[in-house]
PDB file of C-alpha atoms in Angstrom:
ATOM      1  CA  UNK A  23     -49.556 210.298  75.758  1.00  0.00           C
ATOM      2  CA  UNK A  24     -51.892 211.877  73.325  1.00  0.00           C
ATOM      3  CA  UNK A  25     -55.067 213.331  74.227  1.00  0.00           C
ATOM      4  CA  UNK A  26     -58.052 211.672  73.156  1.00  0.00           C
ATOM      5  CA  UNK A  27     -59.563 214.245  71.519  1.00  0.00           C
ATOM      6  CA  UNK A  28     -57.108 214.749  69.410  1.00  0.00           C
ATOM      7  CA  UNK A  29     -56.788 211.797  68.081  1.00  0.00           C
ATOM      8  CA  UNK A  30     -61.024 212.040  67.503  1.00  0.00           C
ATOM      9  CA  UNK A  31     -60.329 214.920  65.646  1.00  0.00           C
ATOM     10  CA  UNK A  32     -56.906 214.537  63.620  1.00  0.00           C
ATOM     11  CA  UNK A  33     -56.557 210.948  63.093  1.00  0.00           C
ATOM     12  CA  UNK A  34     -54.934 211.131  59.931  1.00  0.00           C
ATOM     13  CA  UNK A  35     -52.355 213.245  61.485  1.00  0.00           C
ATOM     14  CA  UNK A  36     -51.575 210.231  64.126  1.00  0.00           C
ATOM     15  CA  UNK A  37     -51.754 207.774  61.318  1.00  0.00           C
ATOM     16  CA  UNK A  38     -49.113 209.769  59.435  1.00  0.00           C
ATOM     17  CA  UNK A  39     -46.770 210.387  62.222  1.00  0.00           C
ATOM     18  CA  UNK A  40     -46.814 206.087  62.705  1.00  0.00           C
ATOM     19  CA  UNK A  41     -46.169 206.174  59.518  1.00  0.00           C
ATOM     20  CA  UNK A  42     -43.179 208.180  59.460  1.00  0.00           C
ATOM     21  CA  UNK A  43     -41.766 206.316  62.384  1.00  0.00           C
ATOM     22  CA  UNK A  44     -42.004 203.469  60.407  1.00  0.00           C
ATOM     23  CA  UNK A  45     -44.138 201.498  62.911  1.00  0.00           C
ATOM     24  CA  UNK A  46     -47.082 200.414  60.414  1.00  0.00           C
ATOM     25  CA  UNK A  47     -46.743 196.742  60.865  1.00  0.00           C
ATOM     26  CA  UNK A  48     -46.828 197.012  65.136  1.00  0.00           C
ATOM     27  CA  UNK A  49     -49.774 199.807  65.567  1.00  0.00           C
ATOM     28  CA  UNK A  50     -50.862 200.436  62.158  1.00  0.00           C
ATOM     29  CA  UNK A  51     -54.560 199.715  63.343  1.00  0.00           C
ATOM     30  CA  UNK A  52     -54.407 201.408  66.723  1.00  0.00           C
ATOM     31  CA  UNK A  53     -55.929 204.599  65.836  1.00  0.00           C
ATOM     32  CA  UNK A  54     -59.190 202.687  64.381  1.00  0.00           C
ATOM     33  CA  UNK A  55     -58.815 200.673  68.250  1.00  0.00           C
ATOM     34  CA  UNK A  56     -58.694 204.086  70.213  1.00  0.00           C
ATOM     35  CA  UNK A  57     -61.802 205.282  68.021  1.00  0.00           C
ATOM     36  CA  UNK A  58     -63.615 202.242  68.420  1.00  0.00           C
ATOM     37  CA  UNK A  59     -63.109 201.864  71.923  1.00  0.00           C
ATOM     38  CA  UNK A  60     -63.665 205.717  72.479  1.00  0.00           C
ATOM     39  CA  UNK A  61     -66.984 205.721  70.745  1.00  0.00           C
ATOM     40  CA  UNK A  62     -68.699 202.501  72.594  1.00  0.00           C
ATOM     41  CA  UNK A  63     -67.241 204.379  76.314  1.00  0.00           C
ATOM     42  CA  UNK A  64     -69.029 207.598  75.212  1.00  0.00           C
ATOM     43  CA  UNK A  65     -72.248 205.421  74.257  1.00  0.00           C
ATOM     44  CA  UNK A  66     -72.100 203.704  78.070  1.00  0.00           C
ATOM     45  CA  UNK A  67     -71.614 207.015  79.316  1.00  0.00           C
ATOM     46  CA  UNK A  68     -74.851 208.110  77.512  1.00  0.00           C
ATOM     47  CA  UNK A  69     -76.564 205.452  78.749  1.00  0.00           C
ATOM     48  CA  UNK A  70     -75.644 205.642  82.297  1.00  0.00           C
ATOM     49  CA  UNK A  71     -76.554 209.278  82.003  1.00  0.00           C
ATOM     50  CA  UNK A  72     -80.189 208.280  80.672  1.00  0.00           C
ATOM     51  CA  UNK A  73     -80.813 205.304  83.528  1.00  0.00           C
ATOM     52  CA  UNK A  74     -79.778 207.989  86.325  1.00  0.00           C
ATOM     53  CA  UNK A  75     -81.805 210.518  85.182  1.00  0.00           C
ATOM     54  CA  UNK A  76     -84.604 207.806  84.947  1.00  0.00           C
ATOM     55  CA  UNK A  77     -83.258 206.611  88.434  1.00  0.00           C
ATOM     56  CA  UNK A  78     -83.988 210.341  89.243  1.00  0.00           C
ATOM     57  CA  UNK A  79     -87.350 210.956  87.327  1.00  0.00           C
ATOM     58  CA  UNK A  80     -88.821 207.647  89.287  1.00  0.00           C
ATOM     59  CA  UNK A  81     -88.005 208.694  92.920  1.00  0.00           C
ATOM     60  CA  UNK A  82     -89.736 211.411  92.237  1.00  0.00           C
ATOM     61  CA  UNK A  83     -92.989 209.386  91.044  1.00  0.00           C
ATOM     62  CA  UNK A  84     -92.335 207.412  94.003  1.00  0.00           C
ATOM     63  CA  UNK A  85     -92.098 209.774  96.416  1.00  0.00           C
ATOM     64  CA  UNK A  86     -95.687 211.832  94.725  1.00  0.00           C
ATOM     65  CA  UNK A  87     -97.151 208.190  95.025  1.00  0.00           C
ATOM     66  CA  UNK A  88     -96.588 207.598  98.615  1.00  0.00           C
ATOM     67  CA  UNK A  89     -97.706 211.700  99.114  1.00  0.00           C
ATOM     68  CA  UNK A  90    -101.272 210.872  97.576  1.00  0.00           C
ATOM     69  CA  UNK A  91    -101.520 207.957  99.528  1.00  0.00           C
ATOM     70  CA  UNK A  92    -100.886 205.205  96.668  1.00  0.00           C
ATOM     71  CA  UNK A  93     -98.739 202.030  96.886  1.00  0.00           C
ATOM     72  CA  UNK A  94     -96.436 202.250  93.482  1.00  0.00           C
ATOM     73  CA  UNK A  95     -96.128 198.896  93.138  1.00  0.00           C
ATOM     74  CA  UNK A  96     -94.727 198.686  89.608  1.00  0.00           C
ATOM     75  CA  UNK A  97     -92.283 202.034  90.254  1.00  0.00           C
ATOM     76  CA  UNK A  98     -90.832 200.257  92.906  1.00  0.00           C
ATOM     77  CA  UNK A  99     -90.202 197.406  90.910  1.00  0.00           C
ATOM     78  CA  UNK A 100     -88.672 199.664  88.361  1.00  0.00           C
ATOM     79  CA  UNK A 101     -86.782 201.273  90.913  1.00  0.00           C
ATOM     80  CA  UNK A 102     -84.960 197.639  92.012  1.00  0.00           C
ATOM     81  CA  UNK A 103     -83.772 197.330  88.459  1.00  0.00           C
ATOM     82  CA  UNK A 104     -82.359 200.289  87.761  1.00  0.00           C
ATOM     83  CA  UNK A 105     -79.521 200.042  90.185  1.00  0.00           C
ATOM     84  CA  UNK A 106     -78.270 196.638  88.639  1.00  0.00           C
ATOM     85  CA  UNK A 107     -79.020 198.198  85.146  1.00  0.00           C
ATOM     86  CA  UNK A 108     -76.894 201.513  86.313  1.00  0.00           C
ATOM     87  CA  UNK A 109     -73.898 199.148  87.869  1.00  0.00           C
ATOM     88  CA  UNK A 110     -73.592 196.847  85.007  1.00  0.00           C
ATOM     89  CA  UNK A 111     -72.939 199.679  82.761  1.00  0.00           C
ATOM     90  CA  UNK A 112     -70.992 201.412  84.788  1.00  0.00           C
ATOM     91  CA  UNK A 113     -68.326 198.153  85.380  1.00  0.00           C
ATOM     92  CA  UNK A 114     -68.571 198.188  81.457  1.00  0.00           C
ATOM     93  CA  UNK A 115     -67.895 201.352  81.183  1.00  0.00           C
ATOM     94  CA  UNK A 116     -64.616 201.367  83.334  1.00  0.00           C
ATOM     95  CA  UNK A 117     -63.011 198.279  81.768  1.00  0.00           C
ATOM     96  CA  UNK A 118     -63.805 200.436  78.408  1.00  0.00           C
ATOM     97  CA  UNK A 119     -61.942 203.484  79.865  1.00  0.00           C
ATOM     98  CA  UNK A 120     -59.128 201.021  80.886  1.00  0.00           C
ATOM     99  CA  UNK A 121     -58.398 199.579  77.201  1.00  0.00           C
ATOM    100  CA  UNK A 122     -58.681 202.848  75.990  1.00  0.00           C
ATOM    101  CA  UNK A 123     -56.120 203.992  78.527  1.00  0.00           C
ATOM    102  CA  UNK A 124     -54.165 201.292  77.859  1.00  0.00           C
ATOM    103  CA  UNK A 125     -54.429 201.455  73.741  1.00  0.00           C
ATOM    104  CA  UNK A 126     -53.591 205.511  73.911  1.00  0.00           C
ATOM    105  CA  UNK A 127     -50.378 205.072  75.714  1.00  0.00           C
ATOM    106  CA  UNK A 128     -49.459 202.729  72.809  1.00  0.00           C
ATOM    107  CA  UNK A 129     -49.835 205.502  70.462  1.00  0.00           C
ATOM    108  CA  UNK A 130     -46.790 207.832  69.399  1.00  0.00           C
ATOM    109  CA  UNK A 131     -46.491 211.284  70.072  1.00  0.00           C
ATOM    110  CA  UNK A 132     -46.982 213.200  66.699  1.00  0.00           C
ATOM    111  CA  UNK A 133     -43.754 214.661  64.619  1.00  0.00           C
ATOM    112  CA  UNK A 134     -43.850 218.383  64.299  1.00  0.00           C
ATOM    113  CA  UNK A 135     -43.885 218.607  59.923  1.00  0.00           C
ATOM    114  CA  UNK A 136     -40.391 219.854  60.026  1.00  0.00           C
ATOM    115  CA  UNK A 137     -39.176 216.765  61.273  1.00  0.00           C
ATOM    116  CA  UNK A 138     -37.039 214.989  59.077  1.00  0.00           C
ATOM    117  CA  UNK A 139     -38.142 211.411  57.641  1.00  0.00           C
TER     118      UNK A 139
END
């Protein structure tokens, strides 16, 4: 199975070799599949990244809150969201990772240019 960087960085390569192997009409548009896929996981990944570190950033509001003696009623209301917010992405991101998986096994190993057509 090929590495997914790879194919991010040398897709004409991987179009080429399905070329060669004459297998255009079964996964002539899988490359453009792995990159799409690839690029909405890494934006869920992002943005799981950015509502943890939100996640973080407001129990430590929170926490400064209750140490002055305040009642954060609105962090705490932003803090019951964020864990829904944080899961749904999450479950979106693994069912990404899982067609990508999927799609990448698909893909051919690439010919070494001395192969013979």
């Amino acid at each position: 199975m090929l590495d997914i960087k790879f194919v991010r960085e040398h897709p004409e390569e991987v179009k080429k070799t399905i070329h060669r192997k004459n297998q255009d009409g079964t996964k002539g548009t899988l490359v453009e599949q792995v990159l799409e896929r690839d690029k909405e996981w890494r934006a869920l990944k992002g943005k799981g990244d950015d509502l943890r570190a939100q996640r973080n950033k407001l129990s430590k509001e929170i926490a400064e809150a209750f140490k002055k003696k305040q009642k954060p009623e609105a962090l705490l209301a932003q803090a019951k969201e964020l864990p829904m917010l944080l899961e749904a992405t999450e479950a979106k991101a693994l069912i990404l990772e899982e067609q990508l998986q999927t799609l990448l096994a698909q893909l051919p190993n690439t010919l070494h240019k001395d192969v013979p057509l």
